mmCIF file of C-alpha atoms in Angstrom:
data_model
loop_
_atom_site.group_PDB
_atom_site.id
_atom_site.type_symbol
_atom_site.label_atom_id
_atom_site.label_comp_id
_atom_site.label_asym_id
_atom_site.label_seq_id
_atom_site.Cartn_x
_atom_site.Cartn_y
_atom_site.Cartn_z
ATOM 1 C CA MET A 1 -32.800 -20.125 -4.168
ATOM 2 C CA LYS A 2 -32.360 -16.664 -4.922
ATOM 3 C CA LEU A 3 -29.072 -14.790 -3.416
ATOM 4 C CA ALA A 4 -28.322 -11.165 -4.347
ATOM 5 C CA VAL A 5 -24.794 -9.685 -4.175
ATOM 6 C CA VAL A 6 -24.764 -6.098 -3.380
ATOM 7 C CA GLY A 7 -21.296 -4.902 -4.205
ATOM 8 C CA GLY A 8 -21.276 -7.470 -6.914
ATOM 9 C CA GLY A 9 -19.018 -5.551 -9.166
ATOM 10 C CA SER A 10 -16.206 -6.199 -6.468
ATOM 11 C CA THR A 11 -12.887 -7.622 -7.715
ATOM 12 C CA TYR A 12 -13.834 -10.272 -4.722
ATOM 13 C CA THR A 13 -16.636 -11.369 -6.150
ATOM 14 C CA PRO A 14 -14.974 -14.112 -8.141
ATOM 15 C CA GLU A 15 -13.857 -15.623 -5.019
ATOM 16 C CA LEU A 16 -17.340 -15.782 -3.874
ATOM 17 C CA ILE A 17 -18.610 -17.329 -7.524
ATOM 18 C CA ASP A 18 -15.827 -19.908 -7.129
ATOM 19 C CA GLY A 19 -17.155 -20.977 -3.536
ATOM 20 C CA PHE A 20 -21.127 -21.033 -4.805
ATOM 21 C CA ALA A 21 -19.815 -23.048 -7.865
ATOM 22 C CA ARG A 22 -17.699 -25.534 -5.811
ATOM 23 C CA LEU A 23 -19.968 -26.058 -3.096
ATOM 24 C CA ARG A 24 -23.420 -25.924 -5.169
ATOM 25 C CA ASP A 25 -24.511 -28.978 -2.749
ATOM 26 C CA THR A 26 -24.217 -27.093 0.455
ATOM 27 C CA LEU A 27 -25.999 -24.108 -0.919
ATOM 28 C CA PRO A 28 -28.241 -24.935 -4.189
ATOM 29 C CA ILE A 29 -28.641 -21.515 -5.695
ATOM 30 C CA SER A 30 -30.910 -21.433 -8.791
ATOM 31 C CA GLU A 31 -30.537 -17.388 -9.062
ATOM 32 C CA LEU A 32 -27.755 -15.184 -8.298
ATOM 33 C CA VAL A 33 -27.807 -11.500 -8.562
ATOM 34 C CA LEU A 34 -24.971 -9.214 -8.963
ATOM 35 C CA VAL A 35 -25.714 -5.724 -7.723
ATOM 36 C CA ASP A 36 -23.674 -2.728 -8.364
ATOM 37 C CA PRO A 37 -24.028 0.854 -9.624
ATOM 38 C CA ASP A 38 -20.637 0.539 -11.585
ATOM 39 C CA VAL A 39 -22.265 -0.937 -14.952
ATOM 40 C CA GLU A 40 -18.827 -1.307 -16.466
ATOM 41 C CA ARG A 41 -17.090 -3.493 -13.610
ATOM 42 C CA LEU A 42 -20.249 -5.395 -13.139
ATOM 43 C CA GLY A 43 -20.311 -6.223 -16.663
ATOM 44 C CA LEU A 44 -16.843 -7.560 -16.331
ATOM 45 C CA VAL A 45 -17.268 -9.438 -13.311
ATOM 46 C CA GLY A 46 -20.715 -11.000 -14.319
ATOM 47 C CA GLY A 47 -19.205 -12.346 -17.439
ATOM 48 C CA LEU A 48 -16.631 -14.137 -15.372
ATOM 49 C CA ALA A 49 -18.968 -15.330 -12.948
ATOM 50 C CA ARG A 50 -21.164 -17.078 -15.885
ATOM 51 C CA ARG A 51 -18.085 -18.536 -17.366
ATOM 52 C CA ILE A 52 -17.316 -19.842 -13.591
ATOM 53 C CA PHE A 53 -20.539 -21.406 -13.214
ATOM 54 C CA ALA A 54 -20.481 -23.018 -16.696
ATOM 55 C CA LYS A 55 -17.059 -24.178 -16.412
ATOM 56 C CA GLN A 56 -17.886 -25.994 -12.854
ATOM 57 C CA GLU A 57 -21.624 -26.978 -14.455
ATOM 58 C CA HIS A 58 -23.337 -25.179 -12.087
ATOM 59 C CA GLN A 59 -27.181 -25.077 -13.271
ATOM 60 C CA GLY A 60 -27.947 -21.675 -11.685
ATOM 61 C CA THR A 61 -28.315 -18.413 -13.734
ATOM 62 C CA VAL A 62 -26.447 -15.377 -12.958
ATOM 63 C CA VAL A 63 -28.073 -12.106 -13.210
ATOM 64 C CA THR A 64 -26.305 -8.433 -13.213
ATOM 65 C CA THR A 65 -28.263 -4.940 -12.167
ATOM 66 C CA SER A 66 -27.669 -1.726 -11.272
ATOM 67 C CA ASP A 67 -31.237 -1.475 -9.715
ATOM 68 C CA THR A 68 -31.051 -2.242 -6.096
ATOM 69 C CA ASP A 69 -34.619 -2.909 -5.613
ATOM 70 C CA ALA A 70 -34.996 -5.422 -8.445
ATOM 71 C CA GLY A 71 -31.623 -7.137 -7.546
ATOM 72 C CA VAL A 72 -32.743 -7.887 -3.824
ATOM 73 C CA ALA A 73 -36.690 -8.371 -4.784
ATOM 74 C CA ASP A 74 -37.689 -11.913 -3.380
ATOM 75 C CA ALA A 75 -33.839 -12.770 -2.493
ATOM 76 C CA ASP A 76 -33.820 -15.471 0.263
ATOM 77 C CA ALA A 77 -30.278 -13.850 1.389
ATOM 78 C CA VAL A 78 -28.360 -10.799 0.621
ATOM 79 C CA LEU A 79 -24.774 -10.545 1.125
ATOM 80 C CA LEU A 80 -23.483 -6.820 1.488
ATOM 81 C CA GLN A 81 -19.798 -6.337 0.568
ATOM 82 C CA LEU A 82 -19.846 -2.636 -1.028
ATOM 83 C CA ARG A 83 -17.392 -0.066 -0.411
ATOM 84 C CA VAL A 84 -18.652 3.551 -0.471
ATOM 85 C CA GLY A 85 -16.448 5.949 -2.003
ATOM 86 C CA GLY A 86 -14.196 2.937 -3.685
ATOM 87 C CA GLN A 87 -10.520 2.677 -3.213
ATOM 88 C CA ALA A 88 -10.137 6.411 -3.570
ATOM 89 C CA ALA A 89 -12.085 6.844 -0.205
ATOM 90 C CA ARG A 90 -9.869 3.891 1.307
ATOM 91 C CA LEU A 91 -6.527 5.660 0.093
ATOM 92 C CA GLN A 92 -7.579 8.852 2.201
ATOM 93 C CA ASP A 93 -8.641 6.784 5.216
ATOM 94 C CA GLU A 94 -4.856 5.482 5.166
ATOM 95 C CA THR A 95 -3.253 8.374 4.800
ATOM 96 C CA TRP A 96 -4.651 11.696 6.478
ATOM 97 C CA PRO A 97 -4.576 9.778 10.202
ATOM 98 C CA LEU A 98 -0.849 9.452 9.582
ATOM 99 C CA GLU A 99 -0.371 12.985 9.718
ATOM 100 C CA CYS A 100 -1.406 12.990 13.242
ATOM 101 C CA GLY A 101 0.852 10.270 14.190
ATOM 102 C CA CYS A 102 -2.105 7.715 14.139
ATOM 103 C CA VAL A 103 -2.417 4.495 12.494
ATOM 104 C CA GLY A 104 -4.181 4.792 9.105
ATOM 105 C CA GLN A 105 -6.259 1.938 8.515
ATOM 106 C CA GLU A 106 -9.567 1.193 6.867
ATOM 107 C CA THR A 107 -11.484 -0.537 9.515
ATOM 108 C CA THR A 108 -10.065 0.585 12.870
ATOM 109 C CA GLY A 109 -8.776 3.978 14.105
ATOM 110 C CA ALA A 110 -9.900 7.488 12.320
ATOM 111 C CA GLY A 111 -9.884 5.796 8.976
ATOM 112 C CA GLY A 112 -12.388 2.926 10.252
ATOM 113 C CA LEU A 113 -14.523 5.918 11.932
ATOM 114 C CA ALA A 114 -14.710 7.353 8.325
ATOM 115 C CA LYS A 115 -15.690 4.523 6.664
ATOM 116 C CA ALA A 116 -18.384 3.863 9.200
ATOM 117 C CA LEU A 117 -19.691 7.444 8.858
ATOM 118 C CA ARG A 118 -19.793 6.516 4.921
ATOM 119 C CA THR A 119 -21.151 3.218 5.002
ATOM 120 C CA VAL A 120 -23.942 3.067 7.817
ATOM 121 C CA PRO A 121 -26.568 5.168 5.945
ATOM 122 C CA VAL A 122 -26.146 3.444 2.852
ATOM 123 C CA VAL A 123 -26.404 -0.086 4.408
ATOM 124 C CA LEU A 124 -29.512 0.919 6.088
ATOM 125 C CA ASP A 125 -31.071 2.320 2.903
ATOM 126 C CA ILE A 126 -30.200 -1.104 1.025
ATOM 127 C CA ALA A 127 -31.583 -3.086 4.266
ATOM 128 C CA GLU A 128 -34.748 -1.169 4.182
ATOM 129 C CA ARG A 129 -35.065 -2.045 0.559
ATOM 130 C CA VAL A 130 -34.676 -5.727 1.176
ATOM 131 C CA ARG A 131 -37.163 -5.492 4.017
ATOM 132 C CA ARG A 132 -40.078 -3.974 1.699
ATOM 133 C CA THR A 133 -39.860 -6.674 -0.710
ATOM 134 C CA ASN A 134 -38.748 -9.883 1.712
ATOM 135 C CA PRO A 135 -38.754 -9.058 5.551
ATOM 136 C CA ASP A 136 -37.973 -12.644 5.843
ATOM 137 C CA ALA A 137 -34.584 -12.311 4.025
ATOM 138 C CA TRP A 138 -31.300 -12.872 5.802
ATOM 139 C CA ILE A 139 -28.595 -10.335 5.377
ATOM 140 C CA ILE A 140 -25.113 -11.278 5.640
ATOM 141 C CA ASP A 141 -23.019 -8.393 6.121
ATOM 142 C CA PHE A 142 -19.369 -8.377 4.899
ATOM 143 C CA THR A 143 -18.878 -4.515 4.696
ATOM 144 C CA ASN A 144 -16.486 -3.247 6.806
ATOM 145 C CA PRO A 145 -16.325 -2.049 9.742
ATOM 146 C CA VAL A 146 -18.421 -5.213 10.576
ATOM 147 C CA GLY A 147 -19.188 -4.697 13.983
ATOM 148 C CA ILE A 148 -20.501 -1.461 13.775
ATOM 149 C CA VAL A 149 -22.435 -2.080 10.350
ATOM 150 C CA THR A 150 -23.850 -5.154 11.686
ATOM 151 C CA ARG A 151 -25.077 -3.315 14.923
ATOM 152 C CA ALA A 152 -26.424 -0.758 13.073
ATOM 153 C CA LEU A 153 -28.400 -3.341 11.024
ATOM 154 C CA LEU A 154 -29.899 -5.360 14.061
ATOM 155 C CA ARG A 155 -30.703 -1.932 16.058
ATOM 156 C CA ALA A 156 -32.847 -1.317 13.036
ATOM 157 C CA GLY A 157 -34.543 -4.548 13.475
ATOM 158 C CA HIS A 158 -33.239 -6.281 10.312
ATOM 159 C CA ARG A 159 -32.287 -10.140 10.342
ATOM 160 C CA ALA A 160 -28.871 -9.774 10.021
ATOM 161 C CA VAL A 161 -25.595 -11.777 10.724
ATOM 162 C CA GLY A 162 -21.883 -10.243 10.067
ATOM 163 C CA LEU A 163 -19.139 -12.364 8.983
ATOM 164 C CA CYS A 164 -15.208 -12.118 8.793
ATOM 165 C CA ASN A 165 -12.676 -14.312 7.322
ATOM 166 C CA VAL A 166 -10.355 -13.664 10.237
ATOM 167 C CA ALA A 167 -11.414 -17.009 12.234
ATOM 168 C CA ILE A 168 -11.761 -18.987 9.107
ATOM 169 C CA GLY A 169 -8.272 -18.315 8.219
ATOM 170 C CA PHE A 170 -6.917 -19.226 11.554
ATOM 171 C CA GLN A 171 -8.961 -22.373 11.441
ATOM 172 C CA ARG A 172 -7.349 -23.400 8.226
ATOM 173 C CA LYS A 173 -4.060 -22.543 9.424
ATOM 174 C CA PHE A 174 -4.202 -24.528 12.659
ATOM 175 C CA ALA A 175 -5.683 -27.357 10.919
ATOM 176 C CA ARG A 176 -2.528 -27.309 8.322
ATOM 177 C CA LEU A 177 -0.246 -27.206 11.471
ATOM 178 C CA LEU A 178 -2.225 -30.032 13.140
ATOM 179 C CA ASP A 179 -2.716 -31.984 10.086
ATOM 180 C CA VAL A 180 -6.428 -32.546 10.854
ATOM 181 C CA SER A 181 -9.583 -31.469 8.710
ATOM 182 C CA PRO A 182 -10.343 -27.994 9.083
ATOM 183 C CA SER A 183 -14.165 -29.395 10.015
ATOM 184 C CA ASP A 184 -12.493 -30.785 13.163
ATOM 185 C CA VAL A 185 -10.975 -27.535 14.566
ATOM 186 C CA HIS A 186 -13.357 -25.401 16.934
ATOM 187 C CA LEU A 187 -11.836 -22.123 17.988
ATOM 188 C CA ASP A 188 -12.616 -20.335 21.401
ATOM 189 C CA HIS A 189 -12.932 -17.234 19.626
ATOM 190 C CA VAL A 190 -13.262 -14.248 21.730
ATOM 191 C CA GLY A 191 -13.939 -10.410 21.176
ATOM 192 C CA LEU A 192 -15.161 -8.165 18.754
ATOM 193 C CA ASN A 193 -14.706 -7.962 14.643
ATOM 194 C CA HIS A 194 -11.075 -7.518 13.953
ATOM 195 C CA LEU A 195 -10.180 -7.188 17.779
ATOM 196 C CA SER A 196 -10.584 -10.916 18.492
ATOM 197 C CA TRP A 197 -8.287 -13.565 20.382
ATOM 198 C CA GLU A 198 -8.301 -17.125 20.080
ATOM 199 C CA THR A 199 -8.413 -18.203 23.548
ATOM 200 C CA GLY A 200 -8.498 -22.139 22.994
ATOM 201 C CA VAL A 201 -8.201 -24.480 19.815
ATOM 202 C CA ARG A 202 -10.457 -27.825 20.322
ATOM 203 C CA ILE A 203 -10.317 -30.737 18.312
ATOM 204 C CA GLY A 204 -13.664 -32.253 17.395
ATOM 205 C CA GLY A 205 -16.022 -29.703 18.567
ATOM 206 C CA PRO A 206 -16.931 -27.226 21.645
ATOM 207 C CA GLY A 207 -16.131 -29.973 24.368
ATOM 208 C CA GLY A 208 -12.930 -31.158 22.543
ATOM 209 C CA ALA A 209 -9.349 -31.030 23.965
ATOM 210 C CA ASP A 210 -7.578 -28.177 23.883
ATOM 211 C CA VAL A 211 -4.772 -28.048 21.897
ATOM 212 C CA LEU A 212 -3.758 -24.223 21.772
ATOM 213 C CA PRO A 213 -0.846 -24.980 24.236
ATOM 214 C CA LYS A 214 0.418 -27.473 21.727
ATOM 215 C CA LEU A 215 0.239 -25.359 18.947
ATOM 216 C CA LEU A 216 2.003 -22.406 20.504
ATOM 217 C CA ALA A 217 4.961 -24.818 21.762
ATOM 218 C CA GLU A 218 5.532 -26.392 18.323
ATOM 219 C CA HIS A 219 4.506 -23.561 16.122
ATOM 220 C CA GLY A 220 4.587 -20.092 17.944
ATOM 221 C CA GLU A 221 7.256 -18.794 15.811
ATOM 222 C CA ALA A 222 5.283 -19.498 12.701
ATOM 223 C CA ILE A 223 2.437 -18.231 13.849
ATOM 224 C CA ALA A 224 4.208 -14.897 15.494
ATOM 225 C CA ASP A 225 5.919 -14.301 12.135
ATOM 226 C CA ASP A 226 2.517 -14.428 10.497
ATOM 227 C CA LEU A 227 0.931 -11.930 12.899
ATOM 228 C CA ARG A 228 4.196 -9.937 12.671
ATOM 229 C CA LEU A 229 4.375 -9.749 16.458
ATOM 230 C CA PRO A 230 7.187 -11.517 18.910
ATOM 231 C CA ARG A 231 7.168 -14.931 19.594
ATOM 232 C CA VAL A 232 7.796 -13.961 23.264
ATOM 233 C CA LEU A 233 4.358 -12.005 23.472
ATOM 234 C CA LEU A 234 2.516 -15.062 22.148
ATOM 235 C CA ASP A 235 4.128 -17.093 24.967
ATOM 236 C CA ARG A 236 3.370 -14.841 27.464
ATOM 237 C CA LEU A 237 -0.024 -14.239 26.645
ATOM 238 C CA GLY A 238 -0.784 -17.996 26.019
ATOM 239 C CA VAL A 239 -3.450 -16.802 23.459
ATOM 240 C CA VAL A 240 -3.279 -16.174 19.490
ATOM 241 C CA PRO A 241 -4.753 -12.305 18.757
ATOM 242 C CA SER A 242 -5.803 -11.388 15.612
ATOM 243 C CA TYR A 243 -3.430 -9.872 13.246
ATOM 244 C CA TYR A 244 -5.447 -6.570 13.842
ATOM 245 C CA LEU A 245 -4.157 -6.573 17.452
ATOM 246 C CA ARG A 246 -0.874 -5.514 16.040
ATOM 247 C CA TYR A 247 -2.258 -2.026 15.564
ATOM 248 C CA PHE A 248 -2.950 -1.960 19.200
ATOM 249 C CA TYR A 249 0.209 -3.788 20.486
ATOM 250 C CA ALA A 250 2.896 -2.006 18.209
ATOM 251 C CA HIS A 251 1.003 1.112 17.310
ATOM 252 C CA ASP A 252 3.998 3.229 17.273
ATOM 253 C CA GLU A 253 6.180 0.728 14.782
ATOM 254 C CA VAL A 254 2.919 0.150 12.500
ATOM 255 C CA VAL A 255 2.630 4.098 12.209
ATOM 256 C CA ARG A 256 6.633 4.095 11.336
ATOM 257 C CA GLU A 257 6.132 1.723 8.672
ATOM 258 C CA LEU A 258 3.021 3.109 6.973
ATOM 259 C CA GLY A 259 5.050 6.266 6.530
ATOM 260 C CA THR A 260 7.630 4.825 4.870
ATOM 261 C CA LYS A 261 5.799 2.530 2.314
ATOM 262 C CA PRO A 262 2.584 2.976 -0.516
ATOM 263 C CA SER A 263 -0.547 2.274 1.259
ATOM 264 C CA ARG A 264 -2.529 -0.883 0.975
ATOM 265 C CA ALA A 265 -5.253 1.078 -0.824
ATOM 266 C CA ALA A 266 -2.632 2.141 -3.607
ATOM 267 C CA GLU A 267 -1.306 -1.742 -3.790
ATOM 268 C CA VAL A 268 -5.190 -2.831 -4.184
ATOM 269 C CA ALA A 269 -6.105 -0.112 -6.838
ATOM 270 C CA GLU A 270 -3.177 -1.195 -8.994
ATOM 271 C CA MET A 271 -3.747 -4.889 -8.533
ATOM 272 C CA GLU A 272 -7.688 -4.484 -9.086
ATOM 273 C CA LYS A 273 -6.656 -2.717 -12.720
ATOM 274 C CA HIS A 274 -4.973 -5.965 -13.607
ATOM 275 C CA LEU A 275 -7.898 -8.216 -12.281
ATOM 276 C CA LEU A 276 -10.490 -6.185 -14.327
ATOM 277 C CA LYS A 277 -8.249 -6.634 -17.465
ATOM 278 C CA MET A 278 -8.164 -10.505 -16.617
ATOM 279 C CA TYR A 279 -11.876 -10.581 -16.026
ATOM 280 C CA GLY A 280 -12.536 -9.174 -19.371
ATOM 281 C CA ASP A 281 -10.498 -11.887 -21.311
ATOM 282 C CA PRO A 282 -13.554 -14.325 -22.762
ATOM 283 C CA ALA A 283 -10.942 -17.314 -22.302
ATOM 284 C CA LEU A 284 -10.916 -16.958 -18.546
ATOM 285 C CA ASP A 285 -13.093 -19.155 -16.698
ATOM 286 C CA THR A 286 -11.564 -19.655 -13.266
ATOM 287 C CA LYS A 287 -10.679 -17.452 -10.528
ATOM 288 C CA PRO A 288 -6.909 -16.021 -11.446
ATOM 289 C CA GLU A 289 -4.222 -16.911 -9.141
ATOM 290 C CA LEU A 290 -3.643 -12.927 -8.572
ATOM 291 C CA LEU A 291 -7.124 -12.819 -6.814
ATOM 292 C CA ALA A 292 -5.455 -14.492 -3.776
ATOM 293 C CA LYS A 293 -3.304 -11.093 -3.021
ATOM 294 C CA ARG A 294 -6.205 -9.137 -3.278
ATOM 295 C CA GLY A 295 -7.116 -10.548 0.672
ATOM 296 C CA GLY A 296 -10.340 -12.047 1.717
ATOM 297 C CA ALA A 297 -8.981 -15.739 1.755
ATOM 298 C CA TYR A 298 -11.940 -18.256 2.579
ATOM 299 C CA TYR A 299 -14.298 -15.536 2.217
ATOM 300 C CA SER A 300 -16.515 -17.805 -0.179
ATOM 301 C CA GLU A 301 -16.316 -20.951 2.162
ATOM 302 C CA ALA A 302 -17.208 -18.992 5.124
ATOM 303 C CA ALA A 303 -20.180 -17.142 2.991
ATOM 304 C CA VAL A 304 -21.431 -20.369 1.662
ATOM 305 C CA ASP A 305 -21.657 -22.219 5.106
ATOM 306 C CA LEU A 306 -23.272 -19.264 7.054
ATOM 307 C CA ALA A 307 -25.947 -18.761 3.998
ATOM 308 C CA ALA A 308 -26.957 -22.445 4.156
ATOM 309 C CA SER A 309 -27.169 -22.421 7.621
ATOM 310 C CA LEU A 310 -29.269 -19.508 8.169
ATOM 311 C CA LEU A 311 -31.456 -20.951 5.166
ATOM 312 C CA GLY A 312 -31.785 -24.453 6.554
ATOM 313 C CA ALA A 313 -29.845 -25.723 3.548
ATOM 314 C CA GLY A 314 -27.110 -27.426 5.573
ATOM 315 C CA GLY A 315 -23.980 -25.864 6.636
ATOM 316 C CA SER A 316 -21.963 -26.389 9.938
ATOM 317 C CA PRO A 317 -23.516 -26.359 12.950
ATOM 318 C CA TYR A 318 -21.225 -23.847 15.040
ATOM 319 C CA GLN A 319 -19.764 -20.701 13.158
ATOM 320 C CA VAL A 320 -18.021 -17.482 14.198
ATOM 321 C CA VAL A 321 -19.937 -14.899 13.313
ATOM 322 C CA ASN A 322 -20.728 -10.922 14.417
ATOM 323 C CA THR A 323 -23.982 -11.080 16.504
ATOM 324 C CA LEU A 324 -25.857 -9.517 19.548
ATOM 325 C CA ASN A 325 -23.871 -10.176 22.787
ATOM 326 C CA ASN A 326 -27.013 -10.691 24.976
ATOM 327 C CA GLY A 327 -25.153 -11.621 28.012
ATOM 328 C CA THR A 328 -22.626 -13.813 26.465
ATOM 329 C CA LEU A 329 -19.722 -11.467 27.628
ATOM 330 C CA PRO A 330 -21.077 -9.886 30.879
ATOM 331 C CA PHE A 331 -18.695 -6.984 30.742
ATOM 332 C CA LEU A 332 -20.418 -5.691 27.443
ATOM 333 C CA PRO A 333 -23.728 -4.262 27.163
ATOM 334 C CA ASP A 334 -26.299 -6.896 25.849
ATOM 335 C CA ASP A 335 -27.113 -4.865 22.433
ATOM 336 C CA ALA A 336 -23.232 -4.939 21.716
ATOM 337 C CA VAL A 337 -22.135 -6.512 18.560
ATOM 338 C CA ILE A 338 -19.744 -9.571 19.346
ATOM 339 C CA GLU A 339 -17.464 -11.961 17.319
ATOM 340 C CA THR A 340 -17.872 -15.204 18.666
ATOM 341 C CA GLN A 341 -18.307 -19.105 18.235
ATOM 342 C CA ALA A 342 -22.196 -19.190 17.467
ATOM 343 C CA ALA A 343 -24.825 -22.245 16.703
ATOM 344 C CA VAL A 344 -26.202 -20.847 13.619
ATOM 345 C CA GLY A 345 -29.493 -22.082 11.858
ATOM 346 C CA PRO A 346 -33.058 -20.758 10.462
ATOM 347 C CA GLN A 347 -33.698 -18.849 13.367
ATOM 348 C CA GLY A 348 -30.441 -17.114 13.480
ATOM 349 C CA ALA A 349 -27.195 -17.200 15.741
ATOM 350 C CA ASN A 350 -26.803 -18.029 19.212
ATOM 351 C CA PRO A 351 -23.593 -17.527 20.667
ATOM 352 C CA LEU A 352 -22.254 -20.272 22.698
ATOM 353 C CA ALA A 353 -21.268 -19.641 26.499
ATOM 354 C CA VAL A 354 -17.962 -18.280 26.791
ATOM 355 C CA SER A 355 -15.204 -18.814 29.712
ATOM 356 C CA ALA A 356 -14.322 -15.863 31.646
ATOM 357 C CA VAL A 357 -12.197 -13.529 29.841
ATOM 358 C CA ASP A 358 -8.833 -12.082 30.938
ATOM 359 C CA PRO A 359 -9.158 -8.336 32.104
ATOM 360 C CA LEU A 360 -6.146 -7.543 29.624
ATOM 361 C CA TYR A 361 -8.800 -8.757 26.539
ATOM 362 C CA ALA A 362 -11.935 -7.805 28.470
ATOM 363 C CA GLY A 363 -10.809 -3.957 29.071
ATOM 364 C CA LEU A 364 -9.649 -3.433 25.432
ATOM 365 C CA ALA A 365 -13.091 -5.018 24.139
ATOM 366 C CA ALA A 366 -15.319 -2.656 26.462
ATOM 367 C CA GLN A 367 -13.399 0.256 25.431
ATOM 368 C CA VAL A 368 -13.405 -0.487 22.135
ATOM 369 C CA THR A 369 -17.394 -1.311 22.194
ATOM 370 C CA ALA A 370 -17.923 2.042 23.801
ATOM 371 C CA TYR A 371 -16.246 3.571 20.863
ATOM 372 C CA GLU A 372 -18.325 2.065 18.467
ATOM 373 C CA ASP A 373 -21.497 2.944 20.335
ATOM 374 C CA LEU A 374 -20.260 6.624 19.529
ATOM 375 C CA ALA A 375 -19.390 5.948 16.328
ATOM 376 C CA LEU A 376 -22.794 4.549 15.650
ATOM 377 C CA GLU A 377 -24.096 7.434 16.909
ATOM 378 C CA ALA A 378 -21.996 9.811 14.816
ATOM 379 C CA ALA A 379 -22.982 7.713 11.771
ATOM 380 C CA LEU A 380 -26.809 7.765 12.157
ATOM 381 C CA LEU A 381 -27.092 11.349 13.659
ATOM 382 C CA GLY A 382 -24.069 13.043 12.612
ATOM 383 C CA GLY A 383 -22.414 16.357 13.822
ATOM 384 C CA ARG A 384 -19.093 17.392 14.633
ATOM 385 C CA ASP A 385 -19.145 16.842 18.175
ATOM 386 C CA ARG A 386 -20.085 13.297 17.997
ATOM 387 C CA VAL A 387 -17.365 12.603 15.513
ATOM 388 C CA PHE A 388 -15.009 14.127 17.817
ATOM 389 C CA LYS A 389 -16.273 12.109 20.949
ATOM 390 C CA ALA A 390 -16.220 8.846 18.886
ATOM 391 C CA LEU A 391 -12.659 9.722 18.258
ATOM 392 C CA LEU A 392 -11.426 10.621 21.508
ATOM 393 C CA SER A 393 -12.853 7.382 22.878
ATOM 394 C CA HIS A 394 -10.738 5.464 20.683
ATOM 395 C CA PRO A 395 -7.954 3.882 22.388
ATOM 396 C CA LEU A 396 -5.697 4.289 19.280
ATOM 397 C CA ILE A 397 -6.221 8.157 19.530
ATOM 398 C CA GLY A 398 -7.154 9.358 23.086
ATOM 399 C CA GLN A 399 -5.734 12.592 23.220
ATOM 400 C CA TYR A 400 -8.082 15.586 22.837
ATOM 401 C CA GLU A 401 -5.414 17.508 20.424
ATOM 402 C CA TYR A 402 -5.538 14.431 17.958
ATOM 403 C CA ALA A 403 -9.061 14.210 17.939
ATOM 404 C CA GLU A 404 -9.766 17.735 17.098
ATOM 405 C CA ALA A 405 -7.270 17.978 14.336
ATOM 406 C CA LEU A 406 -8.851 14.315 13.122
ATOM 407 C CA THR A 407 -12.327 15.446 13.363
ATOM 408 C CA ASP A 408 -11.372 18.262 10.947
ATOM 409 C CA LYS A 409 -9.429 15.973 8.433
ATOM 410 C CA LEU A 410 -12.070 13.404 8.485
ATOM 411 C CA ILE A 411 -15.088 16.052 7.596
ATOM 412 C CA ALA A 412 -12.736 17.604 4.945
ATOM 413 C CA HIS A 413 -11.760 14.552 3.285
ATOM 414 C CA ASN A 414 -15.617 12.804 3.532
ATOM 415 C CA ARG A 415 -17.884 15.971 3.055
ATOM 416 C CA GLU A 416 -19.368 14.745 -0.381
ATOM 417 C CA HIS A 417 -20.379 11.372 1.867
ATOM 418 C CA LEU A 418 -21.908 13.101 4.720
ATOM 419 C CA ALA A 419 -25.418 14.472 4.353
ATOM 420 C CA TRP A 420 -24.999 16.632 7.548
ATOM 421 C CA ALA A 421 -21.297 18.216 6.540
#
């Protein structure tokens, strides 16, 4: 089995490599190709990857290349984890929206739109290269904004499933609180990528008993602290929102915080310097502890599980993924990409039935879905007016003066990545 990772020079990659090595019985990889245009980073990451495989006695080979066509040729699955513009572009995404009093974040709001505009054309080009060499290959997208990028891939007819680590993070956290195995925890996960709610926590599978009320009653304070939201809000909602909902439920508070501390991009850039130095140490043959602070917790487990299921190698029967709505949430278009529990196998991801969704969540999801539709049009077709309309539609912006100013700032900061600008 051959897997390719586009963006293989990412400092995330050793987390993925560690998962491939530990879970080799679930996903038997014979060849792993790391693809990245940054030859220096690729050399450091690739060297550590080979040492991790050797340390854990994995028999597969690790190949590195900056040639995308060669890297994805004949791959059974291709994982996308790229960042167009690098941390420098992320730093801009997190800063210039604050000048208008709006959240500066890389996956939502104006910064998220900028990332989508930079990313979608690049991802579609890579996907076409995959299709030319192996039209049956699965594309697993971990590249943010996952919902928009996955929607672009599916609209273009690619065999693609989007993946995020939010759900698996909740699964593992709830399992610890309940003192059960993570595999026993099934989430009623509803919404979109980075806009989701856990409306039920079931033990033993989709039909199991819902223990969410018990979780909130006994551990609500700890869950609320992790989300940085008030315990009383969780009690009133009766659900557990994704931590990304804090940008919506506490927007002004978040903006004030972001204006008084270093950006996450600056923190990550500094962390990456240390990680890359570590990766260059020929004695290092395990993922360093510092990597846990980089983000992407449990990414490797989620990626292995999804790839194994799609390739018929095993994997969990039900997983939270990003895939086409197709009537699952009746208040959204069929071609919307939702994040939900699905039955996953070689034929793809089929969403499980979802109970009626409270208007409090359905309304916000519908508005953000409309934004994502406009954002995708702007990414595919370009043009200032399309960017403006996407920004105006976003619930974190929504005022024409902000949308006008943010449109100009977005184009100015991303001109080199926008062919139409």
